[in-house]
Amino acid sequence: MSIRCPSCQSRQFTIYDFHGEEVDNCQKCGGLWFEKGELNSALSSADNGDDRVRLEQSMGEFLGISERHCSHCDKSMEHYYLMAGYEVEIDVCDSCHGVWLDADETQKVVDSPKIKQLLAKLDKQINMKTWLFQYLSQMPVEYNVKPKTTAWLTYLLMVLNIGIFAAYGFNLPLAEVVIEQFAMRADQLLAGQQPWTVLTHMFLHGDLMHLAGNMYFLYVVGDNLEDALGRARFLGLYLLCGLAAAAAQIAADPQSNIAMVGASGAIAGLFGMYLLWFRHASLTFMFIIFQKKVSPITFFAIWLIFNIIGVLSAGQGVAYWAHIGGFVAGLLLGVGLKKSVMANNPILAMLNRSELKVQR
């Protein structure tokens, strides 16, 4: 029996092997027609982490009667989201239980069991332990898919920063010598003096709170970025963002003789890349005693606003321009590298799909 495509009305169909199931493939638009049970069977055979797929049990929101008609019984089909939190639209026949997928939907549907697992991790509820930690520390908690590799380089950077501070931070005379020799001063650097400080300043900190804040944020975003980039490229980009941050601070106040120290600029660059590549992650923000999950773009927008206010109010003691410069460098690097990073990280690419809707 000749069938008609629900999408383009063509009758040019061939048999197509879709993960072990022989299904009807429209030669004109590339869409696929699945008879009752065929899609579940195909998805159960696909390499997607679930060998017992039952789409009808996890179907998402009903979107109304579709304009398309069933290929077999010619009745109007029903329109659904594939599942809650994953807004891929599919057409289902209520009479014969056939399913129509457009060509651009097929891989998204194949990946849906993995997406379901990822959403379960991203959507997990805030518990008392994380609330208490954030209330006491005022630091964010990250909700993201855990990296598949151990972030040894991130941990090494943390140990290096902590070890360097421990070596001088509790000895005032030694601290003065270290700051004099290894902190960055814009006027000296532009005069050709102590050029090494453009690098060494990134590994010094003014006090324990400065160190603790930077190391915590390095821990929060560093493991995911190291996993996505690989260790060598992660280190290179970390240092590059630190150099960009230093350049921004120097450009903003080239005559300054104030010592600049800290990894904040380099870490701000990581923020920019994290924002672009992990946009469906969640970070918590504490409003007095109320903890709320927010998207990275919301969290870092709040962080950026505080830095812009610091610049406009001519705040002293914090290198606001370094933060902004590092962040902008991270955004630019994030845009430039996004295609290759996604190609090398299929799970991360799934997490960047616009159809994904995380509960916050």
mmCIF file of C-alpha atoms in Angstrom:
data_model
loop_
_atom_site.group_PDB
_atom_site.id
_atom_site.type_symbol
_atom_site.label_atom_id
_atom_site.label_comp_id
_atom_site.label_asym_id
_atom_site.label_seq_id
_atom_site.Cartn_x
_atom_site.Cartn_y
_atom_site.Cartn_z
ATOM 1 C CA MET A 1 0.000 0.000 0.000
ATOM 2 C CA SER A 2 1.295 3.429 -0.965
ATOM 3 C CA ILE A 3 1.631 5.797 1.990
ATOM 4 C CA ARG A 4 1.794 9.584 2.036
ATOM 5 C CA CYS A 5 4.307 11.665 3.953
ATOM 6 C CA PRO A 6 2.635 13.622 6.817
ATOM 7 C CA SER A 7 5.110 16.462 6.259
ATOM 8 C CA CYS A 8 5.590 17.013 2.511
ATOM 9 C CA GLN A 9 2.799 14.786 1.117
ATOM 10 C CA SER A 10 5.249 12.823 -1.036
ATOM 11 C CA ARG A 11 4.588 9.147 -1.749
ATOM 12 C CA GLN A 12 8.246 8.394 -2.439
ATOM 13 C CA PHE A 13 9.169 6.095 0.431
ATOM 14 C CA THR A 14 11.891 3.496 0.855
ATOM 15 C CA ILE A 15 12.655 1.027 3.620
ATOM 16 C CA TYR A 16 15.310 2.302 6.007
ATOM 17 C CA ASP A 17 17.181 0.378 8.721
ATOM 18 C CA PHE A 18 16.883 2.497 11.863
ATOM 19 C CA HIS A 19 18.808 0.829 14.696
ATOM 20 C CA GLY A 20 17.608 -2.618 13.700
ATOM 21 C CA GLU A 21 14.049 -1.669 12.764
ATOM 22 C CA GLU A 22 12.870 -1.433 9.147
ATOM 23 C CA VAL A 23 10.936 1.838 8.961
ATOM 24 C CA ASP A 24 9.499 3.990 6.171
ATOM 25 C CA ASN A 25 11.755 6.837 5.038
ATOM 26 C CA CYS A 26 10.443 9.727 2.924
ATOM 27 C CA GLN A 27 12.898 10.306 0.070
ATOM 28 C CA LYS A 28 11.872 13.931 -0.352
ATOM 29 C CA CYS A 29 12.060 15.377 3.192
ATOM 30 C CA GLY A 30 13.970 12.627 5.006
ATOM 31 C CA GLY A 31 11.353 12.055 7.703
ATOM 32 C CA LEU A 32 10.722 8.641 9.249
ATOM 33 C CA TRP A 33 7.444 6.787 9.895
ATOM 34 C CA PHE A 34 7.326 4.305 12.773
ATOM 35 C CA GLU A 35 4.485 1.858 13.187
ATOM 36 C CA LYS A 36 3.302 0.866 16.660
ATOM 37 C CA GLY A 37 6.192 -0.258 18.869
ATOM 38 C CA GLU A 38 8.917 0.255 16.251
ATOM 39 C CA LEU A 39 10.347 3.440 17.767
ATOM 40 C CA ASN A 40 10.566 1.951 21.280
ATOM 41 C CA SER A 41 12.278 -1.110 19.869
ATOM 42 C CA ALA A 42 14.762 0.938 17.826
ATOM 43 C CA LEU A 43 15.632 3.221 20.732
ATOM 44 C CA SER A 44 16.099 0.227 23.012
ATOM 45 C CA SER A 45 18.684 -1.118 20.547
ATOM 46 C CA ALA A 46 20.509 2.207 20.103
ATOM 47 C CA ASP A 47 23.561 3.085 22.168
ATOM 48 C CA ASN A 48 21.880 5.581 24.466
ATOM 49 C CA GLY A 49 22.039 4.063 27.943
ATOM 50 C CA ASP A 50 18.546 2.504 28.000
ATOM 51 C CA ASP A 51 17.640 -0.924 26.617
ATOM 52 C CA ARG A 52 13.974 -0.774 27.693
ATOM 53 C CA VAL A 53 12.672 2.499 26.227
ATOM 54 C CA ARG A 54 8.961 3.247 26.640
ATOM 55 C CA LEU A 55 8.343 6.709 25.218
ATOM 56 C CA GLU A 56 4.621 6.656 25.945
ATOM 57 C CA GLN A 57 5.412 6.530 29.681
ATOM 58 C CA SER A 58 7.512 9.702 29.608
ATOM 59 C CA MET A 59 5.714 11.717 26.943
ATOM 60 C CA GLY A 60 5.752 15.428 27.605
ATOM 61 C CA GLU A 61 3.127 18.138 27.240
ATOM 62 C CA PHE A 62 0.243 17.678 24.807
ATOM 63 C CA LEU A 63 0.465 20.504 22.250
ATOM 64 C CA GLY A 64 -2.836 19.989 20.499
ATOM 65 C CA ILE A 65 -4.063 18.426 17.292
ATOM 66 C CA SER A 66 -1.409 18.443 14.593
ATOM 67 C CA GLU A 67 -1.965 19.757 11.070
ATOM 68 C CA ARG A 68 -0.388 16.513 9.835
ATOM 69 C CA HIS A 69 -2.299 13.351 8.991
ATOM 70 C CA CYS A 70 -1.348 9.776 9.745
ATOM 71 C CA SER A 71 0.447 8.005 6.903
ATOM 72 C CA HIS A 72 -1.698 4.896 7.325
ATOM 73 C CA CYS A 73 -5.167 5.831 8.582
ATOM 74 C CA ASP A 74 -5.177 9.462 7.337
ATOM 75 C CA LYS A 75 -6.510 10.804 10.632
ATOM 76 C CA SER A 76 -5.249 14.004 12.233
ATOM 77 C CA MET A 77 -2.271 13.278 14.460
ATOM 78 C CA GLU A 78 -1.619 14.616 17.954
ATOM 79 C CA HIS A 79 1.312 16.872 18.743
ATOM 80 C CA TYR A 80 3.462 16.272 21.866
ATOM 81 C CA TYR A 81 6.752 17.247 23.408
ATOM 82 C CA LEU A 82 8.899 14.139 23.459
ATOM 83 C CA MET A 83 9.252 14.329 27.242
ATOM 84 C CA ALA A 84 9.090 16.805 30.107
ATOM 85 C CA GLY A 85 12.163 19.028 30.036
ATOM 86 C CA TYR A 86 13.082 18.097 26.468
ATOM 87 C CA GLU A 87 10.930 20.082 24.061
ATOM 88 C CA VAL A 88 11.393 18.089 20.871
ATOM 89 C CA GLU A 89 8.038 18.041 19.082
ATOM 90 C CA ILE A 90 6.749 14.748 17.645
ATOM 91 C CA ASP A 91 3.511 13.657 15.970
ATOM 92 C CA VAL A 92 1.596 10.597 17.191
ATOM 93 C CA CYS A 93 -1.463 8.897 15.722
ATOM 94 C CA ASP A 94 -4.007 8.216 18.450
ATOM 95 C CA SER A 95 -5.664 5.533 16.313
ATOM 96 C CA CYS A 96 -2.839 3.274 15.084
ATOM 97 C CA HIS A 97 -0.136 4.590 17.494
ATOM 98 C CA GLY A 98 2.266 5.357 14.666
ATOM 99 C CA VAL A 99 4.885 8.068 15.181
ATOM 100 C CA TRP A 100 6.260 10.557 12.656
ATOM 101 C CA LEU A 101 9.697 12.148 13.088
ATOM 102 C CA ASP A 102 11.042 14.925 10.902
ATOM 103 C CA ALA A 103 14.598 14.433 9.648
ATOM 104 C CA ASP A 104 16.059 16.926 12.143
ATOM 105 C CA GLU A 105 14.317 15.207 15.064
ATOM 106 C CA THR A 106 15.644 11.680 14.688
ATOM 107 C CA GLN A 107 19.026 12.044 16.409
ATOM 108 C CA LYS A 108 17.471 14.131 19.190
ATOM 109 C CA VAL A 109 14.975 11.342 19.821
ATOM 110 C CA VAL A 110 17.729 8.705 19.776
ATOM 111 C CA ASP A 111 19.585 10.708 22.431
ATOM 112 C CA SER A 112 16.493 11.184 24.596
ATOM 113 C CA PRO A 113 17.269 8.398 27.143
ATOM 114 C CA LYS A 114 20.648 10.018 27.832
ATOM 115 C CA ILE A 115 18.982 13.428 28.031
ATOM 116 C CA LYS A 116 16.517 12.008 30.557
ATOM 117 C CA GLN A 117 19.412 10.830 32.753
ATOM 118 C CA LEU A 118 21.198 14.180 32.462
ATOM 119 C CA LEU A 119 18.051 16.119 33.347
ATOM 120 C CA ALA A 120 17.568 14.004 36.467
ATOM 121 C CA LYS A 121 20.983 15.177 37.671
ATOM 122 C CA LEU A 122 20.477 18.805 36.679
ATOM 123 C CA ASP A 123 16.970 18.963 38.163
ATOM 124 C CA LYS A 124 17.801 17.440 41.551
ATOM 125 C CA GLN A 125 16.425 19.384 44.467
ATOM 126 C CA ILE A 126 18.391 21.594 46.837
ATOM 127 C CA ASN A 127 18.953 19.772 50.124
ATOM 128 C CA MET A 128 19.642 20.965 53.661
ATOM 129 C CA LYS A 129 23.347 20.174 53.377
ATOM 130 C CA THR A 130 23.858 22.518 50.424
ATOM 131 C CA TRP A 131 21.647 25.189 52.013
ATOM 132 C CA LEU A 132 23.678 25.124 55.239
ATOM 133 C CA PHE A 133 26.970 25.242 53.343
ATOM 134 C CA GLN A 134 25.887 28.266 51.322
ATOM 135 C CA TYR A 135 24.323 30.041 54.291
ATOM 136 C CA LEU A 136 27.574 29.751 56.246
ATOM 137 C CA SER A 137 29.962 30.378 53.360
ATOM 138 C CA GLN A 138 27.844 32.579 51.042
ATOM 139 C CA MET A 139 29.453 30.634 48.184
ATOM 140 C CA PRO A 140 27.408 29.161 45.304
ATOM 141 C CA VAL A 141 26.713 25.481 44.846
ATOM 142 C CA GLU A 142 26.925 24.069 41.329
ATOM 143 C CA TYR A 143 24.431 21.615 39.857
ATOM 144 C CA ASN A 144 25.973 20.087 36.782
ATOM 145 C CA VAL A 145 26.831 16.773 35.223
ATOM 146 C CA LYS A 146 30.051 15.595 36.810
ATOM 147 C CA PRO A 147 33.187 15.506 34.639
ATOM 148 C CA LYS A 148 34.258 12.116 33.325
ATOM 149 C CA THR A 149 37.941 12.702 34.179
ATOM 150 C CA THR A 150 39.641 13.777 37.415
ATOM 151 C CA ALA A 151 40.589 17.457 37.284
ATOM 152 C CA TRP A 152 44.204 16.969 38.329
ATOM 153 C CA LEU A 153 45.394 20.234 36.803
ATOM 154 C CA THR A 154 42.690 22.246 38.538
ATOM 155 C CA TYR A 155 43.667 20.641 41.830
ATOM 156 C CA LEU A 156 47.356 21.302 41.098
ATOM 157 C CA LEU A 157 46.638 24.989 40.484
ATOM 158 C CA MET A 158 44.742 25.135 43.764
ATOM 159 C CA VAL A 159 47.572 23.415 45.657
ATOM 160 C CA LEU A 160 50.132 25.706 44.025
ATOM 161 C CA ASN A 161 48.232 28.873 44.958
ATOM 162 C CA ILE A 162 47.575 27.662 48.504
ATOM 163 C CA GLY A 163 51.181 26.493 48.955
ATOM 164 C CA ILE A 164 52.641 29.782 47.734
ATOM 165 C CA PHE A 165 50.409 31.769 50.057
ATOM 166 C CA ALA A 166 51.241 29.487 52.988
ATOM 167 C CA ALA A 167 54.937 30.095 52.334
ATOM 168 C CA TYR A 168 54.719 33.872 52.774
ATOM 169 C CA GLY A 169 51.235 34.873 53.882
ATOM 170 C CA PHE A 170 51.765 34.488 57.629
ATOM 171 C CA ASN A 171 55.159 36.201 57.713
ATOM 172 C CA LEU A 172 54.710 39.963 57.283
ATOM 173 C CA PRO A 173 58.360 40.857 56.467
ATOM 174 C CA LEU A 174 58.559 38.025 53.911
ATOM 175 C CA ALA A 175 55.160 38.976 52.477
ATOM 176 C CA GLU A 176 56.422 42.512 51.858
ATOM 177 C CA VAL A 177 59.444 41.161 49.974
ATOM 178 C CA VAL A 178 57.315 38.761 47.891
ATOM 179 C CA ILE A 179 54.807 41.476 46.984
ATOM 180 C CA GLU A 180 57.636 43.878 46.100
ATOM 181 C CA GLN A 181 59.315 41.357 43.799
ATOM 182 C CA PHE A 182 56.431 39.402 42.293
ATOM 183 C CA ALA A 183 53.247 41.535 42.386
ATOM 184 C CA MET A 184 52.405 43.446 39.208
ATOM 185 C CA ARG A 185 52.487 47.254 39.074
ATOM 186 C CA ALA A 186 51.304 48.910 35.886
ATOM 187 C CA ASP A 187 53.816 51.782 35.936
ATOM 188 C CA GLN A 188 56.792 49.488 36.515
ATOM 189 C CA LEU A 189 55.723 46.990 33.862
ATOM 190 C CA LEU A 190 55.262 49.714 31.247
ATOM 191 C CA ALA A 191 58.700 51.046 32.169
ATOM 192 C CA GLY A 192 60.157 47.628 31.357
ATOM 193 C CA GLN A 193 60.771 46.672 34.977
ATOM 194 C CA GLN A 194 59.994 43.265 36.476
ATOM 195 C CA PRO A 195 58.332 41.816 33.346
ATOM 196 C CA TRP A 196 57.900 38.443 35.065
ATOM 197 C CA THR A 197 55.257 39.922 37.337
ATOM 198 C CA VAL A 198 52.699 39.795 34.516
ATOM 199 C CA LEU A 199 52.685 36.043 35.198
ATOM 200 C CA THR A 200 53.720 35.700 38.846
ATOM 201 C CA HIS A 201 51.008 38.031 40.162
ATOM 202 C CA MET A 202 48.408 35.378 39.238
ATOM 203 C CA PHE A 203 49.764 33.055 41.936
ATOM 204 C CA LEU A 204 49.827 35.553 44.820
ATOM 205 C CA HIS A 205 46.970 36.582 47.099
ATOM 206 C CA GLY A 206 46.475 39.392 49.545
ATOM 207 C CA ASP A 207 44.868 37.475 52.403
ATOM 208 C CA LEU A 208 43.091 34.261 53.315
ATOM 209 C CA MET A 209 39.641 35.424 52.207
ATOM 210 C CA HIS A 210 41.023 36.517 48.830
ATOM 211 C CA LEU A 211 42.670 33.116 48.414
ATOM 212 C CA ALA A 212 39.662 31.114 49.613
ATOM 213 C CA GLY A 213 37.223 32.897 47.296
ATOM 214 C CA ASN A 214 39.399 32.448 44.234
ATOM 215 C CA MET A 215 40.188 28.817 44.929
ATOM 216 C CA TYR A 216 36.567 27.946 45.524
ATOM 217 C CA PHE A 217 35.467 29.458 42.206
ATOM 218 C CA LEU A 218 38.385 27.744 40.456
ATOM 219 C CA TYR A 219 37.122 24.470 41.953
ATOM 220 C CA VAL A 220 33.507 25.132 40.879
ATOM 221 C CA VAL A 221 34.168 25.809 37.184
ATOM 222 C CA GLY A 222 37.665 24.418 36.647
ATOM 223 C CA ASP A 223 36.847 20.712 36.741
ATOM 224 C CA ASN A 224 34.193 20.972 34.021
ATOM 225 C CA LEU A 225 36.352 23.149 31.777
ATOM 226 C CA GLU A 226 39.440 20.973 32.211
ATOM 227 C CA ASP A 227 37.336 17.959 31.286
ATOM 228 C CA ALA A 228 35.983 19.712 28.172
ATOM 229 C CA LEU A 229 39.308 21.165 27.007
ATOM 230 C CA GLY A 230 41.965 18.706 28.095
ATOM 231 C CA ARG A 231 44.695 19.623 30.566
ATOM 232 C CA ALA A 232 47.201 21.325 28.256
ATOM 233 C CA ARG A 233 44.658 23.557 26.544
ATOM 234 C CA PHE A 234 42.946 24.329 29.847
ATOM 235 C CA LEU A 235 46.223 25.561 31.352
ATOM 236 C CA GLY A 236 47.041 27.619 28.270
ATOM 237 C CA LEU A 237 43.649 29.332 28.259
ATOM 238 C CA TYR A 238 43.758 29.897 32.020
ATOM 239 C CA LEU A 239 47.087 31.750 31.700
ATOM 240 C CA LEU A 240 45.927 33.589 28.573
ATOM 241 C CA CYS A 241 42.858 34.908 30.397
ATOM 242 C CA GLY A 242 45.104 35.995 33.272
ATOM 243 C CA LEU A 243 47.306 37.921 30.845
ATOM 244 C CA ALA A 244 44.235 39.508 29.216
ATOM 245 C CA ALA A 245 42.982 40.532 32.666
ATOM 246 C CA ALA A 246 46.352 42.125 33.475
ATOM 247 C CA ALA A 247 46.322 43.977 30.140
ATOM 248 C CA ALA A 248 42.840 45.356 30.835
ATOM 249 C CA GLN A 249 43.861 46.616 34.271
ATOM 250 C CA ILE A 250 47.018 48.237 32.880
ATOM 251 C CA ALA A 251 45.084 49.880 30.042
ATOM 252 C CA ALA A 252 42.548 51.245 32.526
ATOM 253 C CA ASP A 253 45.182 52.792 34.827
ATOM 254 C CA PRO A 254 48.653 52.734 33.222
ATOM 255 C CA GLN A 255 50.184 55.054 35.833
ATOM 256 C CA SER A 256 49.118 52.987 38.822
ATOM 257 C CA ASN A 257 51.777 51.927 41.291
ATOM 258 C CA ILE A 258 49.357 49.775 43.295
ATOM 259 C CA ALA A 259 50.446 46.149 43.554
ATOM 260 C CA MET A 260 48.085 43.794 41.747
ATOM 261 C CA VAL A 261 47.871 40.153 42.906
ATOM 262 C CA GLY A 262 45.444 37.271 42.520
ATOM 263 C CA ALA A 263 44.055 34.664 40.181
ATOM 264 C CA SER A 264 40.746 36.528 39.872
ATOM 265 C CA GLY A 265 41.309 37.685 36.292
ATOM 266 C CA ALA A 266 42.242 34.223 35.045
ATOM 267 C CA ILE A 267 39.258 32.686 36.853
ATOM 268 C CA ALA A 268 36.963 35.383 35.418
ATOM 269 C CA GLY A 269 38.065 34.142 31.994
ATOM 270 C CA LEU A 270 36.951 30.649 32.996
ATOM 271 C CA PHE A 271 33.591 32.169 33.942
ATOM 272 C CA GLY A 272 33.162 33.411 30.363
ATOM 273 C CA MET A 273 33.850 30.006 28.822
ATOM 274 C CA TYR A 274 31.712 28.214 31.415
ATOM 275 C CA LEU A 275 28.813 30.569 30.705
ATOM 276 C CA LEU A 276 28.844 29.729 27.000
ATOM 277 C CA TRP A 277 29.475 25.988 27.218
ATOM 278 C CA PHE A 278 27.529 25.042 30.370
ATOM 279 C CA ARG A 279 24.487 27.265 29.960
ATOM 280 C CA HIS A 280 22.118 24.583 31.266
ATOM 281 C CA ALA A 281 24.018 24.140 34.516
ATOM 282 C CA SER A 282 22.636 25.711 37.689
ATOM 283 C CA LEU A 283 24.352 27.809 40.328
ATOM 284 C CA THR A 284 22.664 28.729 43.583
ATOM 285 C CA PHE A 285 22.280 32.294 44.767
ATOM 286 C CA MET A 286 21.502 33.032 48.411
ATOM 287 C CA PHE A 287 18.959 35.768 49.150
ATOM 288 C CA ILE A 288 19.435 36.209 52.921
ATOM 289 C CA ILE A 289 18.160 32.729 53.883
ATOM 290 C CA PHE A 290 16.419 31.811 50.623
ATOM 291 C CA GLN A 291 18.484 29.661 48.265
ATOM 292 C CA LYS A 292 17.566 29.815 44.593
ATOM 293 C CA LYS A 293 18.939 27.984 41.573
ATOM 294 C CA VAL A 294 19.805 30.354 38.727
ATOM 295 C CA SER A 295 21.297 29.888 35.283
ATOM 296 C CA PRO A 296 24.974 30.723 34.696
ATOM 297 C CA ILE A 297 23.965 33.740 32.625
ATOM 298 C CA THR A 298 21.952 35.116 35.545
ATOM 299 C CA PHE A 299 24.627 34.349 38.126
ATOM 300 C CA PHE A 300 27.493 35.844 36.137
ATOM 301 C CA ALA A 301 25.359 38.831 35.078
ATOM 302 C CA ILE A 302 24.952 39.641 38.789
ATOM 303 C CA TRP A 303 28.713 39.160 39.284
ATOM 304 C CA LEU A 304 29.458 41.423 36.291
ATOM 305 C CA ILE A 305 27.080 44.141 37.527
ATOM 306 C CA PHE A 306 28.923 44.251 40.860
ATOM 307 C CA ASN A 307 32.206 44.688 38.991
ATOM 308 C CA ILE A 308 30.819 47.431 36.761
ATOM 309 C CA ILE A 309 29.497 49.225 39.864
ATOM 310 C CA GLY A 310 32.994 48.911 41.343
ATOM 311 C CA VAL A 311 34.522 50.523 38.233
ATOM 312 C CA LEU A 312 31.981 53.361 38.169
ATOM 313 C CA SER A 313 32.392 54.084 41.866
ATOM 314 C CA ALA A 314 36.198 54.108 41.496
ATOM 315 C CA GLY A 315 36.492 51.416 44.146
ATOM 316 C CA GLN A 316 39.962 50.855 45.499
ATOM 317 C CA GLY A 317 41.626 47.605 46.506
ATOM 318 C CA VAL A 318 39.929 45.414 43.874
ATOM 319 C CA ALA A 319 41.125 45.095 40.265
ATOM 320 C CA TYR A 320 37.668 45.418 38.728
ATOM 321 C CA TRP A 321 38.995 46.030 35.224
ATOM 322 C CA ALA A 322 41.049 42.848 35.478
ATOM 323 C CA HIS A 323 37.888 40.913 36.302
ATOM 324 C CA ILE A 324 36.003 42.447 33.378
ATOM 325 C CA GLY A 325 38.949 42.010 30.994
ATOM 326 C CA GLY A 326 39.412 38.368 31.935
ATOM 327 C CA PHE A 327 35.684 37.704 31.598
ATOM 328 C CA VAL A 328 35.507 39.290 28.136
ATOM 329 C CA ALA A 329 38.574 37.300 27.053
ATOM 330 C CA GLY A 330 36.869 34.124 28.261
ATOM 331 C CA LEU A 331 33.707 34.968 26.316
ATOM 332 C CA LEU A 332 35.689 35.570 23.120
ATOM 333 C CA LEU A 333 37.619 32.332 23.559
ATOM 334 C CA GLY A 334 34.385 30.534 24.364
ATOM 335 C CA VAL A 335 32.779 31.701 21.117
ATOM 336 C CA GLY A 336 35.840 30.841 19.050
ATOM 337 C CA LEU A 337 36.324 27.372 20.520
ATOM 338 C CA LYS A 338 32.708 26.342 21.038
ATOM 339 C CA LYS A 339 32.362 24.367 17.799
ATOM 340 C CA SER A 340 35.466 22.245 18.397
ATOM 341 C CA VAL A 341 34.697 21.765 22.098
ATOM 342 C CA MET A 342 31.179 20.539 21.317
ATOM 343 C CA ALA A 343 32.486 18.219 18.596
ATOM 344 C CA ASN A 344 34.896 16.642 21.091
ATOM 345 C CA ASN A 345 32.323 16.400 23.896
ATOM 346 C CA PRO A 346 29.049 14.786 22.710
ATOM 347 C CA ILE A 347 27.445 14.890 26.163
ATOM 348 C CA LEU A 348 28.222 18.601 26.494
ATOM 349 C CA ALA A 349 26.778 19.165 23.021
ATOM 350 C CA MET A 350 23.553 17.465 24.157
ATOM 351 C CA LEU A 351 23.436 19.752 27.184
ATOM 352 C CA ASN A 352 23.628 22.798 24.916
ATOM 353 C CA ARG A 353 20.521 21.964 22.924
ATOM 354 C CA SER A 354 17.905 24.692 22.973
ATOM 355 C CA GLU A 355 15.163 22.100 23.555
ATOM 356 C CA LEU A 356 16.554 21.309 27.011
ATOM 357 C CA LYS A 357 14.609 22.963 29.845
ATOM 358 C CA VAL A 358 16.164 22.741 33.307
ATOM 359 C CA GLN A 359 14.020 23.196 36.420
ATOM 360 C CA ARG A 360 15.133 26.114 38.589
#
